[in-house]
Structures are given as structure tokens and as C-alpha cells.
PDB file of C-alpha atoms and ligand atoms in Angstrom:
ATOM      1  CA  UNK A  15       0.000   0.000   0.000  1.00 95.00           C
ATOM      2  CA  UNK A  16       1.193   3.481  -0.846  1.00 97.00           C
ATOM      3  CA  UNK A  17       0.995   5.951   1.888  1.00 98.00           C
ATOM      4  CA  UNK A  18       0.274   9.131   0.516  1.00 98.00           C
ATOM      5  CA  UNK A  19       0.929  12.429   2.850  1.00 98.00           C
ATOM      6  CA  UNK A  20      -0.493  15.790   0.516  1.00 98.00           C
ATOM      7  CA  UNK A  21       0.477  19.200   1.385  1.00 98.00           C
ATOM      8  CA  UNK A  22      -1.572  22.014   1.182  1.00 98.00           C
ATOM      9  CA  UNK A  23      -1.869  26.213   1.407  1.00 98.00           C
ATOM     10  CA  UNK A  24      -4.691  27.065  -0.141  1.00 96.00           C
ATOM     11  CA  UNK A  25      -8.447  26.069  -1.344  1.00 97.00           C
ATOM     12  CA  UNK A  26      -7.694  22.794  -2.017  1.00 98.00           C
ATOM     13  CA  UNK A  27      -9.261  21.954  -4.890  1.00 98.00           C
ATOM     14  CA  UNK A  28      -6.563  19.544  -5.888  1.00 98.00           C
ATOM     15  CA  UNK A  29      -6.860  17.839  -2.513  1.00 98.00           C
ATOM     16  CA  UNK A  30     -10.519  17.026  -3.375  1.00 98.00           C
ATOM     17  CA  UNK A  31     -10.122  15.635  -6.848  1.00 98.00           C
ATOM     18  CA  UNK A  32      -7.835  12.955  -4.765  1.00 98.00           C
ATOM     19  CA  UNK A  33     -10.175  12.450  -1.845  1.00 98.00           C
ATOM     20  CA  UNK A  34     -12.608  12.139  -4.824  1.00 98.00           C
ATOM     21  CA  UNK A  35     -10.221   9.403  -6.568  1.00 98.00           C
ATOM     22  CA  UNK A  36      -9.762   8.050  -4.156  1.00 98.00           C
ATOM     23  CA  UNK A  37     -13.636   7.677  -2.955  1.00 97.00           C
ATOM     24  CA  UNK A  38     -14.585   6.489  -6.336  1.00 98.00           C
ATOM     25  CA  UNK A  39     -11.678   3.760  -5.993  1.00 97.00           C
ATOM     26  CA  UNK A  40      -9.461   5.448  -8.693  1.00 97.00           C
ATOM     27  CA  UNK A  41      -6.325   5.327  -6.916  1.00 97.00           C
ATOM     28  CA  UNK A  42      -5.469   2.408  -6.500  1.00 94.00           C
ATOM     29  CA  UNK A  43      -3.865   0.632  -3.021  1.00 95.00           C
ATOM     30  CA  UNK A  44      -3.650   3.592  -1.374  1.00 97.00           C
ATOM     31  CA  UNK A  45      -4.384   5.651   1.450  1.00 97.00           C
ATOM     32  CA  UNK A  46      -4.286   9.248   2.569  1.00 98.00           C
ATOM     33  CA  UNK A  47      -2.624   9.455   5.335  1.00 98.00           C
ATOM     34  CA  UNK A  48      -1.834  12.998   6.126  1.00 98.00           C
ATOM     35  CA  UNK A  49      -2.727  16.410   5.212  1.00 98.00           C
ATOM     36  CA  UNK A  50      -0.176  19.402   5.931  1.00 98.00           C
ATOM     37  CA  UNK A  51      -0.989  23.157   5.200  1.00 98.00           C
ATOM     38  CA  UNK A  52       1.509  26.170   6.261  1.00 98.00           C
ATOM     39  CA  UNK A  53      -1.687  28.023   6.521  1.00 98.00           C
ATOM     40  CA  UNK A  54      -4.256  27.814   9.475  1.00 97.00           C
ATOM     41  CA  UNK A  55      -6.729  29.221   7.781  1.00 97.00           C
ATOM     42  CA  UNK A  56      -6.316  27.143   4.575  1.00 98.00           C
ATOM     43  CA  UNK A  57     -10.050  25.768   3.141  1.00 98.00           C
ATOM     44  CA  UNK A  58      -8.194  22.536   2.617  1.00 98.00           C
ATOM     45  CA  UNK A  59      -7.600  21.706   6.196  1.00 98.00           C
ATOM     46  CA  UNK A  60     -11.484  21.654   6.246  1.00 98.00           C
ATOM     47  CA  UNK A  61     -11.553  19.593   2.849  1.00 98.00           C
ATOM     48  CA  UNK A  62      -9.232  17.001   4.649  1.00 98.00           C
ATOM     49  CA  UNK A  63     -11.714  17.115   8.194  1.00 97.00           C
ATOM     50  CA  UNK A  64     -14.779  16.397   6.370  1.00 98.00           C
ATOM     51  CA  UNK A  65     -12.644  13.588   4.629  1.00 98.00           C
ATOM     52  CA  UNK A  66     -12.065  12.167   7.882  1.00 98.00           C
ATOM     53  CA  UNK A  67      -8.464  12.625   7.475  1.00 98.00           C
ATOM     54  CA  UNK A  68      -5.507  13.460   9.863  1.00 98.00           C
ATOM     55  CA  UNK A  69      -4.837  17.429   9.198  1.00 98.00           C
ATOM     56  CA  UNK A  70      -2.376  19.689  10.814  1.00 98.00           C
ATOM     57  CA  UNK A  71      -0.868  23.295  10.187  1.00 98.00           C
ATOM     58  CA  UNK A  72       3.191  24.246  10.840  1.00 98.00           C
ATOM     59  CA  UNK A  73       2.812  27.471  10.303  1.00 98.00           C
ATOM     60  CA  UNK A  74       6.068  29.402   9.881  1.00 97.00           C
ATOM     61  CA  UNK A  75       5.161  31.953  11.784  1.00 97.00           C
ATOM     62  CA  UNK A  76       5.002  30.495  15.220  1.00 97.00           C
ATOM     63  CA  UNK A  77       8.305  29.575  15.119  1.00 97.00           C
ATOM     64  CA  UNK A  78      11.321  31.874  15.460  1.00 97.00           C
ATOM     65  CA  UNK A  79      13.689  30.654  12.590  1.00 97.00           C
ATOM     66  CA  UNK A  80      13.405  29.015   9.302  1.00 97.00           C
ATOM     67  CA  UNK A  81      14.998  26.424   9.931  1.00 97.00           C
ATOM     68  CA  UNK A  82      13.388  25.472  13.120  1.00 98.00           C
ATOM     69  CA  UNK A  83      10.118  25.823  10.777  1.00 98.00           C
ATOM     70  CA  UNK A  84      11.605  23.510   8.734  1.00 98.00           C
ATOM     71  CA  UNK A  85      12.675  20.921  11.062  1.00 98.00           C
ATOM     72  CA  UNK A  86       9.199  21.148  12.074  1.00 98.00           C
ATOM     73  CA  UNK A  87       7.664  20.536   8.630  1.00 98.00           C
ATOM     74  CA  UNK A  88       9.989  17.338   8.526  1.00 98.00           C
ATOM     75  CA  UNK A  89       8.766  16.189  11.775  1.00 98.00           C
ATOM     76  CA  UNK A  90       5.058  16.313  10.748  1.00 98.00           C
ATOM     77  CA  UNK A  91       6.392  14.822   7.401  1.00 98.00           C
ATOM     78  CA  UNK A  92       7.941  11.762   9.219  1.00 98.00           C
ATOM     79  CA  UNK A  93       5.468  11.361  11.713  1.00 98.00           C
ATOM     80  CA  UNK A  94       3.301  10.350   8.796  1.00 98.00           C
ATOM     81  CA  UNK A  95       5.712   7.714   7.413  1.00 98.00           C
ATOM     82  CA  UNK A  96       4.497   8.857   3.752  1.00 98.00           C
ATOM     83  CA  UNK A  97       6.024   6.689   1.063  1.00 98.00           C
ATOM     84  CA  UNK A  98       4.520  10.069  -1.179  1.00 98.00           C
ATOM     85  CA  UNK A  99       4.386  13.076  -0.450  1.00 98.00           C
ATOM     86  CA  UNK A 100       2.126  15.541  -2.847  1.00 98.00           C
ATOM     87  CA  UNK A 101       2.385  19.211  -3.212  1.00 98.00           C
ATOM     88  CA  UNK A 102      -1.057  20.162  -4.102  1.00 98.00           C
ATOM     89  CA  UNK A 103      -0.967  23.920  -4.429  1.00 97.00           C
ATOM     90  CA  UNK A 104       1.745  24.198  -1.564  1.00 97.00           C
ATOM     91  CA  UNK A 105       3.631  27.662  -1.699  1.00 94.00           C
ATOM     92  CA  UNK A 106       6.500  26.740   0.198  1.00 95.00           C
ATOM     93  CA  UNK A 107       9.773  25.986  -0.777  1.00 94.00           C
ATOM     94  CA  UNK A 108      10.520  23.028   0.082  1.00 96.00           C
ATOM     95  CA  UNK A 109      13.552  22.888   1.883  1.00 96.00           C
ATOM     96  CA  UNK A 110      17.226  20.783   1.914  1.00 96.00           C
ATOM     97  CA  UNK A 111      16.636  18.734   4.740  1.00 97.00           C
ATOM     98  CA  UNK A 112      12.877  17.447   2.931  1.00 98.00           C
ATOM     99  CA  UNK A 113      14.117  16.880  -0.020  1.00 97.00           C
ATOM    100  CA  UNK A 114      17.109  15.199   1.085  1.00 97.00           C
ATOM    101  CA  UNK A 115      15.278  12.711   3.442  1.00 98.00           C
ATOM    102  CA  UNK A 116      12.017  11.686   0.438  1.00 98.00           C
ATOM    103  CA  UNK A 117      14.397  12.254  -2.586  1.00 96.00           C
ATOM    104  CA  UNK A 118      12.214  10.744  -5.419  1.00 96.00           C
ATOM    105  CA  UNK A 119       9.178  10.582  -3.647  1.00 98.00           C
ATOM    106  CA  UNK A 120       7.889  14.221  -3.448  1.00 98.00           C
ATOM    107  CA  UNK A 121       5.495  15.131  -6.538  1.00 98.00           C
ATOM    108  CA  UNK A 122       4.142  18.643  -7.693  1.00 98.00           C
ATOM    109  CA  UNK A 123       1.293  19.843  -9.431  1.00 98.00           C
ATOM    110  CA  UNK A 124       1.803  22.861 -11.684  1.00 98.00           C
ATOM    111  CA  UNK A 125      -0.496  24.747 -13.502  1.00 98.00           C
ATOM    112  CA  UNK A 126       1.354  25.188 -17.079  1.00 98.00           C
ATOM    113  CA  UNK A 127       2.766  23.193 -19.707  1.00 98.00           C
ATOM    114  CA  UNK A 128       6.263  23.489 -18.018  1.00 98.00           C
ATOM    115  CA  UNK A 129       9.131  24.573 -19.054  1.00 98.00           C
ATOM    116  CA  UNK A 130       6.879  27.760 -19.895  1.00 98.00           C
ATOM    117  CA  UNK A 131       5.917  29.802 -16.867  1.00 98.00           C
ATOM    118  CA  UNK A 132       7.274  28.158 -13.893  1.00 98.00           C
ATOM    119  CA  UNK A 133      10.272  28.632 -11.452  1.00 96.00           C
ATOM    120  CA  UNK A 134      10.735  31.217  -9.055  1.00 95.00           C
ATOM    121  CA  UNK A 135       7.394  33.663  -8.988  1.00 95.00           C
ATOM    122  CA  UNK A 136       5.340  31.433 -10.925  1.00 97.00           C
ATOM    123  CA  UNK A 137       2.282  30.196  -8.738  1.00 96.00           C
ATOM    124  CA  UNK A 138      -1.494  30.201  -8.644  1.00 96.00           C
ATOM    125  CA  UNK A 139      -2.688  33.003 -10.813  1.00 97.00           C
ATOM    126  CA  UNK A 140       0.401  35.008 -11.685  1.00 98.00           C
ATOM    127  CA  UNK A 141       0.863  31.829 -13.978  1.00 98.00           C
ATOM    128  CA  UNK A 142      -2.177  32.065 -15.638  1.00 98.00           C
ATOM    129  CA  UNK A 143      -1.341  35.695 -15.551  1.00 98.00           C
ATOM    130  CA  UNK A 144       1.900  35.215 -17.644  1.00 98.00           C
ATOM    131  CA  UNK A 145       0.434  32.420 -20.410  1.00 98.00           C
ATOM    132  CA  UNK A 146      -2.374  35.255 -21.689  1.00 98.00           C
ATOM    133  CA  UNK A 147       0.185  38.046 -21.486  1.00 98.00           C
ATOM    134  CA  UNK A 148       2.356  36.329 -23.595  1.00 98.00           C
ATOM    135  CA  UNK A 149      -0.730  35.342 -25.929  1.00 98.00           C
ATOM    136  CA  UNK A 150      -0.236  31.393 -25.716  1.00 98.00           C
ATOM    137  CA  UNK A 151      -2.816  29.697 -27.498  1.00 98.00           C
ATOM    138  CA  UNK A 152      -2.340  26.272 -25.241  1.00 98.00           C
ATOM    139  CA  UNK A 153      -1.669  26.039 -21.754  1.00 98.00           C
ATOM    140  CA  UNK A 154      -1.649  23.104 -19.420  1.00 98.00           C
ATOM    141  CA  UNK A 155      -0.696  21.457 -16.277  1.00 98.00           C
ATOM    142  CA  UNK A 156       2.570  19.109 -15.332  1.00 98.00           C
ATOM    143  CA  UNK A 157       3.009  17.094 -12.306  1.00 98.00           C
ATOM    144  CA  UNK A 158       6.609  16.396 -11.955  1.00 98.00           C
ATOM    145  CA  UNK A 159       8.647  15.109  -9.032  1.00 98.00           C
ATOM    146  CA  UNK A 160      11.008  17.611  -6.823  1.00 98.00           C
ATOM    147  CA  UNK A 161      14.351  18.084  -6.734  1.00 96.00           C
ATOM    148  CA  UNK A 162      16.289  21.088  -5.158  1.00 94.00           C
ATOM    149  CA  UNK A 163      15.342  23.843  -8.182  1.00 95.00           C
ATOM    150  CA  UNK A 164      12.010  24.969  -8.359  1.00 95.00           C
ATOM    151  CA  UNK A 165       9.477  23.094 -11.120  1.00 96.00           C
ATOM    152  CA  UNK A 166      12.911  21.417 -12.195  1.00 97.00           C
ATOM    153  CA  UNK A 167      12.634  17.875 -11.463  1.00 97.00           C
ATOM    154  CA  UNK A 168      11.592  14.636 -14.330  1.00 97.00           C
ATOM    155  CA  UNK A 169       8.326  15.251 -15.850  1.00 98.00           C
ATOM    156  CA  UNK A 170       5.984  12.662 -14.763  1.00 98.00           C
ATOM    157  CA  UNK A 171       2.530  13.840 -16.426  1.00 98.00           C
ATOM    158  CA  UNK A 172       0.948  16.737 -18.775  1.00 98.00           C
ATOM    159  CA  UNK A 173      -1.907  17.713 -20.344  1.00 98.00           C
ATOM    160  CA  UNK A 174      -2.724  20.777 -22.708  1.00 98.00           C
ATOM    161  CA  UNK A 175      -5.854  23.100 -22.342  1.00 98.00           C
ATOM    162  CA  UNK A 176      -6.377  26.006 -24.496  1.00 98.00           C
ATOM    163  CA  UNK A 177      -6.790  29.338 -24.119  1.00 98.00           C
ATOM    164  CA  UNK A 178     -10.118  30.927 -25.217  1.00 98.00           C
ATOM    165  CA  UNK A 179     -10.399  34.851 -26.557  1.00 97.00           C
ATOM    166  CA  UNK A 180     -10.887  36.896 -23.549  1.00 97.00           C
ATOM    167  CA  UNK A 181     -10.125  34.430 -21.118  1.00 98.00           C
ATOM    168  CA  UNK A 182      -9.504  36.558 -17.419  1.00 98.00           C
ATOM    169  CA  UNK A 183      -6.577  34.745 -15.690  1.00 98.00           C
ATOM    170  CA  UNK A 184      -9.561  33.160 -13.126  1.00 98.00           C
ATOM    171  CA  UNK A 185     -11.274  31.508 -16.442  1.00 98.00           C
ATOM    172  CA  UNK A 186      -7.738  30.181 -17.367  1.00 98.00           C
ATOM    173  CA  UNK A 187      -7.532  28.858 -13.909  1.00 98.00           C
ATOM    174  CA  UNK A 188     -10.761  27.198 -13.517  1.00 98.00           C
ATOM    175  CA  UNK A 189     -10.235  25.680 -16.907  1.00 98.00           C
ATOM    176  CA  UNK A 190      -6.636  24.221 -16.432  1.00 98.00           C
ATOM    177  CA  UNK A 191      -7.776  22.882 -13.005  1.00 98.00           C
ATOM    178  CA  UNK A 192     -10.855  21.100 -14.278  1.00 98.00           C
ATOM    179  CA  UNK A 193      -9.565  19.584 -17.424  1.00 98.00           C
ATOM    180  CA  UNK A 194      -5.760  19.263 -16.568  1.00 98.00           C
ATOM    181  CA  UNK A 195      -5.415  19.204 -12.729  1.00 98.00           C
ATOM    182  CA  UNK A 196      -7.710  17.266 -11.073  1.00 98.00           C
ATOM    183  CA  UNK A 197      -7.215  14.529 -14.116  1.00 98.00           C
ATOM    184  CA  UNK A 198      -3.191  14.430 -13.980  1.00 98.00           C
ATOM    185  CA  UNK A 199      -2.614  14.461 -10.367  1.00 98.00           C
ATOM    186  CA  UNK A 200      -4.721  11.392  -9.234  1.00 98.00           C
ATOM    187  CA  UNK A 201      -3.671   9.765 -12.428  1.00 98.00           C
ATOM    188  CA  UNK A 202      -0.081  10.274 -11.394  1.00 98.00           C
ATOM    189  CA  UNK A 203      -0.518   8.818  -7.978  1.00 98.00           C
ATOM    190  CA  UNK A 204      -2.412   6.092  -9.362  1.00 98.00           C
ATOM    191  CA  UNK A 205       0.516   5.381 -11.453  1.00 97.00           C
ATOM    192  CA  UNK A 206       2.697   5.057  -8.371  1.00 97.00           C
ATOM    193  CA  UNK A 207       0.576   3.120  -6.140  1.00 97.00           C
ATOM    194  CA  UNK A 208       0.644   0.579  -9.193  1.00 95.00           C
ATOM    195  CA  UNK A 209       4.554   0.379  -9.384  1.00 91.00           C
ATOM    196  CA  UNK A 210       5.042  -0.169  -5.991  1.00 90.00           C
ATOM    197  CA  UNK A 211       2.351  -3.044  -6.117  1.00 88.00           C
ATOM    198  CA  UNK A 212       4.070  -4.182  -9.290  1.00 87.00           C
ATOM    199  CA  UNK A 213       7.413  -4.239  -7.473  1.00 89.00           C
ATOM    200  CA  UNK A 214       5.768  -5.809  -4.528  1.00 85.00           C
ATOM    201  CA  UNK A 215       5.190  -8.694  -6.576  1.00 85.00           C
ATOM    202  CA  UNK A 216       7.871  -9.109  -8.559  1.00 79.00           C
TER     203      UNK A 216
HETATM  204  C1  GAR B 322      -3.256  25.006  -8.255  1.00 55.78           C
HETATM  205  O1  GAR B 322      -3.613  25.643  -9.452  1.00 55.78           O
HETATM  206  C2  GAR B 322      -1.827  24.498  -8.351  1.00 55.78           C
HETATM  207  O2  GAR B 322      -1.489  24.031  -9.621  1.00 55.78           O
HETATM  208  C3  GAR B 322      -1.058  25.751  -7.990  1.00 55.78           C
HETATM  209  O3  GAR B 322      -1.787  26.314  -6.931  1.00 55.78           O
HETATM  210  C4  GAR B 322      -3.181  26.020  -7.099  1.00 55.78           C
HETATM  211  C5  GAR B 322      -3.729  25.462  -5.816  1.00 55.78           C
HETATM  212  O4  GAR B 322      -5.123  25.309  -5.888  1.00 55.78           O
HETATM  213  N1  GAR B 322       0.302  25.443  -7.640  1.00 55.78           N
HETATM  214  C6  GAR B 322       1.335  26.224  -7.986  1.00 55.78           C
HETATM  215  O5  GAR B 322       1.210  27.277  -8.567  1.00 55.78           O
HETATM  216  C7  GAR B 322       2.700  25.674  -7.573  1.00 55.78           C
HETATM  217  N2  GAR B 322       3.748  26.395  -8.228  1.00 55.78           N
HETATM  218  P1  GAR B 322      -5.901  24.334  -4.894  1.00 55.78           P
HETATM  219  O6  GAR B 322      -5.490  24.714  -3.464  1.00 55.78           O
HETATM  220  O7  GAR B 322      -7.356  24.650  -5.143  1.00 55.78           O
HETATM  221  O8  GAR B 322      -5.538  22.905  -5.226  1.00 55.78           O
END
């Protein structure tokens, strides 16, 4: 079984299309068994609640350093025992000692076609922001997994959407999420859980 710990900031939309997967027996042998957000007042913590799943905040500002934020964030990590752990709309960089200790096993959802419009300053709408400034036709989402730069790591999944005349960077949003999003991420775990039942086998 693959445990799957999914961290969190914001409305958590992404969080539900995998509680939803999940429900509907999409993903596969696995179970949710965490929910992080650096933000108390994040919708998703709710989201997770009504799920019936474990959800806590570190939030970095009740602690004095960043570092002692991020020993903290690996603590509630570990605590977990995740064998994945998803960034689903999580706006914080994810630091040394994570990455270090779940090399490989950290994913990311990002909402464009990358290697256009991500790395440092790219998130939630300023992306969305970007792709009709620049007058891109087709947009997208990528999950890929996490190394130390920022939307740098091995693509693992991507799918296009396109940009309609007179899109506002919200209708670009809502449209990546619902056709690109909340299909790619699940389907990406999904693909996990299978390899390490595969392996398991083997
Ligand atoms: C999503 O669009 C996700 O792709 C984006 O934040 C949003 C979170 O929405 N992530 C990034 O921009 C990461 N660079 P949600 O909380 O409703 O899932």
C-alpha cells in the first residue's frame, strides 16, 4: 500500500479531486494518510476534516527561525511515514533537509505546460497571468517530481488546455484545473501506487 501524505496552502481543490479518486476507488492501493498546510486558515484543512483525514498546520510563523520551521515541517512529514508526499498547491519551498530525506518521492502539481511559466514567482494566478500576457494559445498542467530547483525535477505527467479569446486569468484557472489538474494528479498517484504493487510482486 502506498501511503500518501499531501500538502496544502490554499483552497484545495486539488486535494478534493484525490479524496474524490480516491472515494470512487481510482487510486489504486492507497491511502491518505496525512494532510499538511503552512496556513491555518487554509479551506483545505477543512476539505481534509470532512474527509475524515488526519490534518495539521506548521505554520512558519510560530516559530522563530526558518529552519526550526523547517525541522518542524519534517517532523510532521515523518510522523506520517508517507512513502509520497504531494504538493497540491503548496507555496512553500521546500527545503534541503525534505528533499534530502524523500528524494524521489515528493510530486508537484503545476499549472502550465512546463518549461513555460514556472520557477521562481510562478504560482497560482500570476501563472495564468503570464500564459495570456504572452498570448499562448495552449496552456496546461505538469506534475513532476522535486528536486532542489524549483518546477525542475523529471516530468511525470501533462496535459494541454487552451486558451479561449478573452479568457480573465480566473477563467484560465478554472479551466486548467478542471480539465488538466484534477485529471493528472490522481492519475499520477495512481501510477505510483501501481509500481510499488508491481514491485511488490515481482
Ligand atoms: C493550483 O492551481 C496548483 O497548480 C497551484 O496552486 C493552485 C492550488 O489550488 N500550484 C502552484 O502554482 C505551484 N507552483 P488548490 O489549493 O485549489 O488545489
Amino acid at each position: 500500500m502506498l501511503r500518501v501524505l499531501i500538502c496544502v496552502s490554499g483552497g484545495g481543490t486539488n486535494l478534493q479531486a484525490i479524496i474524490d479518486a480516491k472515494a470512487k476507488g481510482e487510486l489504486g492501493d492507497t491511502e491518505i494518510v496525512r494532510v499538511i498546510s503552512n496556513n491555518p486558515n487554509a479551506y483545505a484543512l477543512e476539505r481534509a476534516k470532512n474527509a475524515g483525514i488526519d490534518a495539521v498546520c506548521v505554520s512558519p510563523k510560530t516559530f522563530e527561525t526558518r529552519d526550526a520551521f523547517h525541522e518542524a515541517l519534517l517532523a510532521a512529514m515523518d510522523e506520517a511515514k508517507p512513502d509520497l508526499i504531494v504538493l497540491a498547491g503548496f507555496l512553500v519551498v521546500i527545503p534541503e533537509i525534505v528533499i534530502k530525506a524523500y528524494r524521489g518521492r515528493i510530486i508537484n502539481i503545476h499549472p502550465s505546460l512546463i518549461p513555460s511559466f514556472c520557477g521562481t514567482g510562478y504560482y497560482g494566478l500570476k501563472v495564468h497571468e503570464a500564459a495570456l500576457e504572452r498570448g499562448v494559445k495552449i496552456t496546461g498542467a505538469t506534475v513532476h517530481y522535486v528536486d532542489e530547483g524549483t518546477d525542475t525535477g523529471p516530468i511525470i505527467a501533462q496535459k494541454a488546455v487552451e486558451v479561449h479569446d478573452g479568457d480573465t486569468p480566473k477563467d484560465l484557472q478554472l479551466r486548467v484545473m478542471e480539465e488538466a489538474e484534477w485529471v493528472i494528479l490522481p492519475k499520477a498517484i495512481r501510477m505510483i501506487a501501481d509500481e510499488k504493487s508491481k514491485a511488490l510482486l515481482s
